[in-house]
Every structure is written in structure tokens, then in C-alpha cells.
Coordinates of N, CA and C in Angstrom, one line a residue:
M109 N 47.4 -35.2 92.8 CA 47.8 -35.2 91.4 C 46.6 -35.1 90.4
E110 N 47.0 -33.3 89.9 CA 45.6 -33.3 89.2 C 46.3 -33.6 87.6
V111 N 45.2 -34.2 87.4 CA 45.0 -34.9 86.0 C 44.4 -34.3 85.0
K112 N 45.5 -34.2 84.1 CA 44.8 -33.2 82.3 C 44.0 -34.3 82.1
T113 N 45.2 -35.1 81.0 CA 44.9 -35.8 80.3 C 45.6 -37.2 80.2
V114 N 45.4 -38.3 80.4 CA 46.4 -39.4 80.9 C 47.0 -40.1 79.6
G115 N 47.7 -39.9 79.2 CA 48.8 -40.2 78.3 C 49.1 -41.6 78.1
V116 N 48.6 -42.4 77.1 CA 49.2 -43.9 77.4 C 49.4 -44.7 76.0
A117 N 50.9 -45.3 76.1 CA 50.8 -45.8 75.4 C 52.2 -47.5 75.4
C118 N 51.9 -48.1 74.1 CA 52.5 -49.5 74.9 C 52.9 -49.8 73.8
D119 N 53.9 -51.5 73.4 CA 54.1 -52.0 72.6 C 53.2 -53.7 72.2
H120 N 53.8 -54.5 72.0 CA 52.2 -55.3 71.7 C 52.7 -56.3 72.6
A121 N 54.0 -56.1 73.4 CA 54.0 -57.2 74.9 C 53.0 -56.1 76.0
G122 N 52.8 -55.0 75.4 CA 52.5 -54.4 76.8 C 50.9 -54.3 76.2
Y123 N 50.4 -54.3 75.2 CA 49.3 -54.0 74.9 C 47.7 -55.3 75.6
P124 N 48.2 -55.9 76.5 CA 47.0 -56.9 76.7 C 46.9 -55.9 78.7
L125 N 48.3 -55.6 78.9 CA 47.9 -54.4 79.9 C 47.4 -53.2 79.7
K126 N 47.6 -52.4 78.3 CA 47.2 -51.5 78.6 C 45.4 -51.6 78.4
Q127 N 45.4 -52.5 77.7 CA 43.5 -53.0 77.6 C 43.3 -52.4 78.7
F128 N 43.6 -53.1 80.1 CA 43.2 -53.0 81.6 C 43.6 -51.4 82.0
V129 N 44.6 -50.8 81.4 CA 45.1 -49.5 82.3 C 43.9 -48.6 81.3
L130 N 43.2 -48.4 80.3 CA 42.2 -47.8 79.2 C 40.8 -48.1 80.3
Q131 N 40.5 -49.3 80.8 CA 39.2 -49.7 81.4 C 39.6 -49.0 83.3
Y132 N 40.5 -49.2 83.5 CA 40.8 -48.3 85.3 C 41.0 -47.0 85.0
L133 N 41.0 -46.2 83.9 CA 41.1 -45.1 83.8 C 39.8 -44.3 83.2
E134 N 39.2 -45.0 82.4 CA 38.0 -45.0 82.1 C 36.8 -45.1 83.3
E135 N 37.0 -46.0 84.4 CA 36.3 -46.3 85.7 C 36.8 -45.0 86.5
K136 N 38.0 -44.3 86.3 CA 38.4 -43.3 87.5 C 37.7 -41.8 87.1
G137 N 36.8 -41.9 85.7 CA 37.1 -40.7 84.7 C 37.5 -39.7 84.4
Y138 N 39.3 -40.3 83.7 CA 40.6 -39.6 83.5 C 40.4 -39.2 81.9
P139 N 40.6 -38.5 81.4 CA 40.4 -38.3 79.8 C 41.3 -39.2 79.3
V140 N 41.7 -39.6 78.5 CA 43.2 -40.0 77.7 C 43.3 -39.7 76.3
K141 N 44.6 -39.9 76.1 CA 44.7 -40.0 74.7 C 45.7 -41.3 74.5
D142 N 45.4 -41.9 73.4 CA 45.8 -43.3 73.4 C 47.1 -43.3 72.0
Y143 N 48.3 -43.6 72.5 CA 49.1 -43.3 71.5 C 49.8 -44.4 70.9
G144 N 49.1 -45.4 71.5 CA 49.4 -46.9 70.7 C 50.1 -47.9 71.2
T145 N 50.5 -49.0 70.4 CA 50.1 -49.7 69.7 C 48.7 -49.8 70.2
W146 N 48.1 -50.4 69.0 CA 46.1 -50.6 69.0 C 45.8 -52.2 68.7
S147 N 47.2 -53.1 68.9 CA 46.8 -54.5 68.9 C 48.6 -55.5 69.2
D148 N 48.2 -56.7 69.5 CA 49.8 -57.3 70.0 C 50.3 -58.0 68.4
A149 N 50.2 -57.4 67.3 CA 51.3 -57.1 66.4 C 52.9 -56.6 66.5
P150 N 53.7 -57.3 66.4 CA 55.0 -57.0 66.6 C 55.4 -55.5 66.4
V151 N 55.7 -54.5 67.0 CA 56.3 -53.1 66.8 C 57.3 -52.7 67.3
D152 N 57.6 -51.8 67.6 CA 59.0 -51.4 68.4 C 58.3 -50.2 68.9
Y153 N 59.1 -50.5 70.5 CA 58.6 -49.5 71.5 C 58.7 -48.1 71.5
P154 N 60.1 -47.8 70.8 CA 60.5 -46.5 70.4 C 59.6 -45.2 70.1
D155 N 58.8 -46.3 68.8 CA 58.1 -45.6 68.0 C 56.9 -44.9 69.3
F156 N 56.7 -46.2 70.0 CA 55.0 -45.7 70.4 C 55.4 -44.4 72.1
G157 N 56.8 -44.5 72.6 CA 57.5 -44.3 73.4 C 58.2 -42.7 73.0
H158 N 58.5 -42.2 72.6 CA 58.5 -41.2 71.5 C 56.9 -40.2 71.6
A159 N 56.5 -40.6 70.7 CA 55.0 -40.3 70.4 C 54.3 -39.8 72.0
L160 N 54.1 -40.6 73.2 CA 53.7 -40.3 74.4 C 54.8 -39.0 74.9
A161 N 56.1 -39.2 74.8 CA 57.1 -38.2 75.8 C 56.7 -37.1 75.0
K162 N 56.4 -36.7 73.5 CA 56.5 -35.9 73.0 C 54.7 -34.8 73.8
G163 N 54.0 -35.7 73.8 CA 52.6 -35.2 74.3 C 52.9 -34.8 75.5
I164 N 54.0 -35.3 76.5 CA 53.9 -35.3 78.1 C 54.8 -33.9 77.6
E165 N 55.9 -33.7 76.8 CA 56.7 -32.1 76.7 C 56.1 -31.2 76.3
S166 N 54.9 -31.1 75.0 CA 54.2 -30.3 74.6 C 52.8 -30.1 75.9
G167 N 52.6 -30.5 77.0 CA 52.0 -30.3 77.5 C 50.5 -31.0 77.2
E168 N 50.2 -31.8 76.0 CA 48.8 -32.4 75.4 C 48.6 -33.1 76.5
V169 N 49.0 -34.0 77.3 CA 48.9 -35.2 78.4 C 49.8 -34.5 79.4
Y170 N 49.4 -35.1 80.6 CA 49.7 -35.2 81.9 C 49.3 -35.7 83.1
P171 N 49.4 -37.4 83.8 CA 50.4 -37.6 83.2 C 50.7 -38.6 81.9
G172 N 51.6 -39.6 82.0 CA 51.2 -40.9 81.2 C 52.0 -42.3 81.6
I173 N 51.3 -42.8 81.0 CA 51.3 -44.6 80.8 C 52.1 -45.0 80.0
G174 N 53.5 -45.9 80.6 CA 53.5 -46.3 79.3 C 54.1 -48.0 79.9
I175 N 53.9 -49.1 78.4 CA 54.2 -50.3 78.8 C 54.8 -51.0 77.9
C176 N 55.3 -51.9 77.7 CA 56.7 -52.9 77.4 C 56.4 -54.3 78.0
G177 N 57.4 -55.3 77.4 CA 57.4 -56.6 78.3 C 57.9 -56.3 79.8
S178 N 59.1 -55.7 79.4 CA 60.1 -55.6 80.9 C 59.5 -54.4 81.7
G179 N 59.0 -53.3 81.0 CA 59.2 -51.8 81.2 C 60.7 -51.0 81.2
E180 N 61.5 -51.6 80.6 CA 62.7 -51.2 80.4 C 62.8 -50.4 79.4
G181 N 62.7 -51.2 77.9 CA 62.9 -50.4 76.9 C 61.7 -48.7 76.9
I182 N 61.0 -48.9 76.7 CA 60.2 -48.2 77.2 C 60.1 -46.9 77.9
A183 N 61.0 -47.3 79.2 CA 61.8 -46.3 80.3 C 62.9 -45.8 80.0
I184 N 63.6 -46.0 79.3 CA 64.5 -46.1 78.5 C 64.7 -44.7 77.2
T185 N 63.6 -45.3 75.9 CA 63.2 -44.2 75.8 C 62.8 -42.7 76.0
L186 N 61.4 -43.3 76.8 CA 60.8 -41.8 77.7 C 61.7 -41.2 78.2
N187 N 62.9 -41.5 78.8 CA 63.4 -40.9 79.8 C 64.8 -39.9 78.8
K188 N 64.8 -40.1 77.4 CA 65.7 -39.7 76.8 C 64.9 -38.1 76.6
H189 N 63.5 -38.4 76.8 CA 63.7 -36.3 76.5 C 63.6 -35.9 77.5
Q190 N 63.9 -34.7 77.6 CA 64.4 -33.8 78.6 C 63.1 -33.9 79.9
G191 N 61.8 -33.5 79.4 CA 60.8 -32.8 79.6 C 60.1 -33.9 80.3
V192 N 60.3 -35.5 80.5 CA 59.9 -36.7 81.2 C 60.8 -37.1 82.4
R193 N 59.9 -37.5 82.9 CA 60.8 -38.6 84.5 C 59.8 -39.4 84.4
A194 N 60.2 -40.7 83.4 CA 59.5 -41.9 84.0 C 60.3 -42.9 84.4
G195 N 59.2 -43.3 85.7 CA 59.8 -44.1 86.7 C 59.3 -46.1 86.2
L196 N 60.2 -46.3 86.6 CA 59.2 -48.2 86.2 C 59.0 -48.5 87.8
C197 N 58.1 -49.3 87.5 CA 57.1 -49.5 88.5 C 56.5 -51.3 88.9
W198 N 56.8 -51.8 89.4 CA 56.6 -53.4 89.7 C 55.7 -54.0 90.8
I199 N 55.8 -52.6 91.5 CA 54.8 -52.6 92.8 C 54.6 -51.3 93.7
P200 N 53.5 -51.5 94.5 CA 52.9 -50.4 94.9 C 54.2 -48.8 95.7
E201 N 54.7 -49.3 96.1 CA 55.5 -48.7 96.8 C 56.7 -47.5 96.5
I202 N 56.7 -48.4 94.9 CA 57.6 -47.6 93.8 C 57.0 -47.0 93.3
A203 N 55.7 -47.5 92.5 CA 54.8 -45.5 92.5 C 54.6 -44.7 93.6
H204 N 55.0 -45.1 95.0 CA 54.9 -43.7 95.6 C 55.9 -42.9 96.0
L205 N 57.1 -43.8 95.5 CA 58.3 -42.7 95.6 C 58.9 -42.9 94.4
I206 N 58.1 -42.6 93.1 CA 59.0 -41.8 92.2 C 57.9 -40.5 92.4
R207 N 57.1 -40.4 92.3 CA 55.7 -39.4 92.7 C 56.4 -38.5 93.9
Q208 N 56.0 -39.1 95.2 CA 56.8 -38.1 96.3 C 58.2 -37.8 96.3
H209 N 59.0 -38.5 95.3 CA 60.6 -37.7 95.4 C 61.1 -37.7 94.3
N210 N 60.5 -38.1 93.5 CA 61.4 -37.8 92.0 C 60.3 -36.9 90.9
D211 N 59.0 -36.6 91.5 CA 58.0 -35.7 90.9 C 57.8 -36.4 89.1
A212 N 57.9 -37.7 89.1 CA 57.5 -38.7 88.2 C 56.5 -38.4 87.2
N213 N 56.7 -37.9 86.1 CA 54.8 -37.8 85.2 C 54.8 -38.7 84.6
V214 N 55.4 -39.9 84.4 CA 55.0 -40.8 83.4 C 55.0 -42.5 84.4
L215 N 54.0 -42.8 84.1 CA 54.6 -44.4 84.9 C 54.4 -45.6 84.3
V216 N 55.6 -46.1 84.2 CA 55.6 -46.9 83.3 C 56.0 -48.5 84.2
M217 N 54.9 -49.9 83.4 CA 54.7 -51.2 84.3 C 55.1 -52.0 83.0
P218 N 55.7 -53.2 83.5 CA 56.4 -54.2 82.6 C 55.3 -55.0 82.4
G219 N 54.8 -55.4 81.4 CA 53.2 -55.5 80.8 C 53.8 -57.3 80.7
R220 N 54.9 -57.9 81.0 CA 55.0 -59.4 81.2 C 55.2 -59.7 82.3
F221 N 55.5 -58.9 83.8 CA 55.7 -59.5 84.9 C 54.1 -58.9 85.9
I222 N 53.4 -58.6 86.2 CA 53.1 -57.8 86.7 C 51.2 -58.3 85.9
D223 N 50.1 -58.6 86.8 CA 48.5 -58.9 86.8 C 48.0 -58.0 87.1
N224 N 46.8 -57.7 86.7 CA 45.8 -56.6 86.1 C 45.8 -56.2 87.9
N225 N 45.7 -57.6 88.8 CA 45.8 -56.3 90.4 C 46.4 -55.8 91.0
M226 N 47.3 -55.8 90.3 CA 48.9 -55.3 91.0 C 48.7 -54.1 90.1
A227 N 48.5 -54.2 88.7 CA 48.6 -52.5 88.1 C 47.4 -51.8 88.7
R228 N 46.4 -52.1 89.5 CA 45.5 -51.4 89.6 C 45.9 -50.6 90.8
Q229 N 46.8 -51.7 91.5 CA 47.2 -50.9 92.8 C 48.3 -50.6 92.4
I230 N 49.5 -50.3 92.0 CA 50.3 -49.5 91.5 C 49.6 -47.6 90.7
M231 N 48.8 -48.2 90.1 CA 48.1 -47.3 89.4 C 47.3 -46.0 90.7
D232 N 47.0 -46.7 91.5 CA 45.8 -46.3 92.3 C 47.2 -45.3 93.4
E233 N 48.4 -45.9 93.3 CA 49.3 -45.1 94.1 C 50.2 -43.9 93.4
F234 N 50.5 -44.2 92.3 CA 50.9 -43.5 91.4 C 49.3 -41.8 90.9
F235 N 48.6 -41.8 91.5 CA 47.6 -41.0 91.0 C 47.3 -40.5 92.4
T236 N 47.6 -40.8 93.2 CA 47.8 -40.4 95.1 C 49.0 -40.0 95.5
A237 N 49.8 -40.3 95.6 CA 50.6 -40.1 95.8 C 51.4 -38.3 95.2
S238 N 52.0 -37.9 96.2 CA 52.1 -36.1 95.8 C 53.5 -35.7 95.9
F239 N 54.4 -35.0 95.0 CA 55.8 -34.5 95.4 C 55.9 -33.8 96.4
E240 N 56.7 -34.1 96.9 CA 56.9 -34.0 98.5 C 58.0 -32.3 98.0
G241 N 58.6 -32.4 97.2 CA 59.3 -30.9 97.0 C 60.5 -30.9 97.6
G242 N 60.6 -30.0 98.7 CA 61.8 -29.7 99.6 C 63.2 -30.2 99.2
R243 N 63.8 -30.7 99.8 CA 65.4 -31.5 99.3 C 65.3 -32.2 98.2
H244 N 64.0 -33.0 97.9 CA 64.0 -33.6 96.5 C 63.8 -32.7 95.4
Q245 N 62.8 -31.4 95.6 CA 63.0 -30.3 94.2 C 64.4 -30.2 93.8
K246 N 65.5 -30.0 94.3 CA 66.9 -29.5 93.5 C 67.4 -30.3 93.1
R247 N 67.3 -32.0 93.8 CA 67.5 -33.1 92.9 C 67.2 -33.3 91.3
V248 N 65.6 -32.9 91.5 CA 64.8 -32.7 90.3 C 65.2 -31.9 89.7
D249 N 65.3 -30.9 90.0 CA 65.8 -29.7 88.9 C 67.3 -29.8 88.3
K250 N 68.0 -30.8 89.0 CA 69.0 -31.4 88.5 C 69.4 -32.7 87.1
I251 N 68.3 -32.8 87.0 CA 67.7 -33.8 86.1 C 68.1 -33.8 85.0
A252 N 67.3 -32.7 84.1 CA 67.3 -32.1 82.6 C 68.7 -31.6 82.3
I253 N 69.4 -32.0 81.3 CA 70.6 -31.3 80.9 C 70.8 -30.2 80.1
K254 N 71.5 -29.0 80.6 CA 70.6 -27.8 80.1 C 72.5 -27.6 79.2

């Protein structure tokens, strides 16, 4: 995957994992745009998910990483945007498949259910897997509502 600037967003439940994600991205040398939140004080995940999604749609960032407690709330929010294909991953194999088959441009992780080691494995897979195209391209083309 060709990385432009990685957009990162989370809610309070995802904040601890986001701190690890930022460290990982720095180690890999990826530029980052942090859409928040910036503490573990309670916030609403849609506020940060929409900001990340707008960054993806505008081309300001590619790809993105979203984190909330279960991962579901921020994934639902991200996927309301036409230019976003966010996939929730809790094991590396799913991260591989969302890139390979769905051309996912946002990785979503459940902050309350995975540890840093699993997050590292998931991100390694997400950043190294490639979209296969072919039979998958026609499916991806059908996702956006026109």
C-alpha cells in the first residue's frame, strides 16, 4: 500500500490503543494526522469518525485508522461516507482480507478487545496487503450509492 499520510481517530475507549498506534506509525516512518481525541475523557465517537472520513474523502490522508471500544461505532460512522471503506479487524487475517478483497482504506480496531501485540500484527498485515482487483473490483465499484 502506498501511504500518503495516515489519518488516525478514536474515542475515549480507543485512546490507550491510539497511543500505541501513533508509536507504531512513528517507528515505521509514516506521516500522521491525528483527528483526536486527545485524552481518555468521555467523548462521542462520531465526532472523530466523521473528521477522519472527511480527511479520507478529501485526499488529505490515506489510509486511516479508527479505534473505539468495540470498533463498531466508529466503523459505522466512517462507512456513512461514500469515499470510505472501513473494515473492523480483531485478527491479522481479517486485515489482510479487507485490503485484498475490499480495498479498505480505513482499518478499524476494537480498543477494548485487543492488546498492543495483536494491534501490531493487524497493522503489519493492513499495511503490507494489496488489493487484488479483478473479480473484487466490480464488487467494490458497487459499494458507493450513486
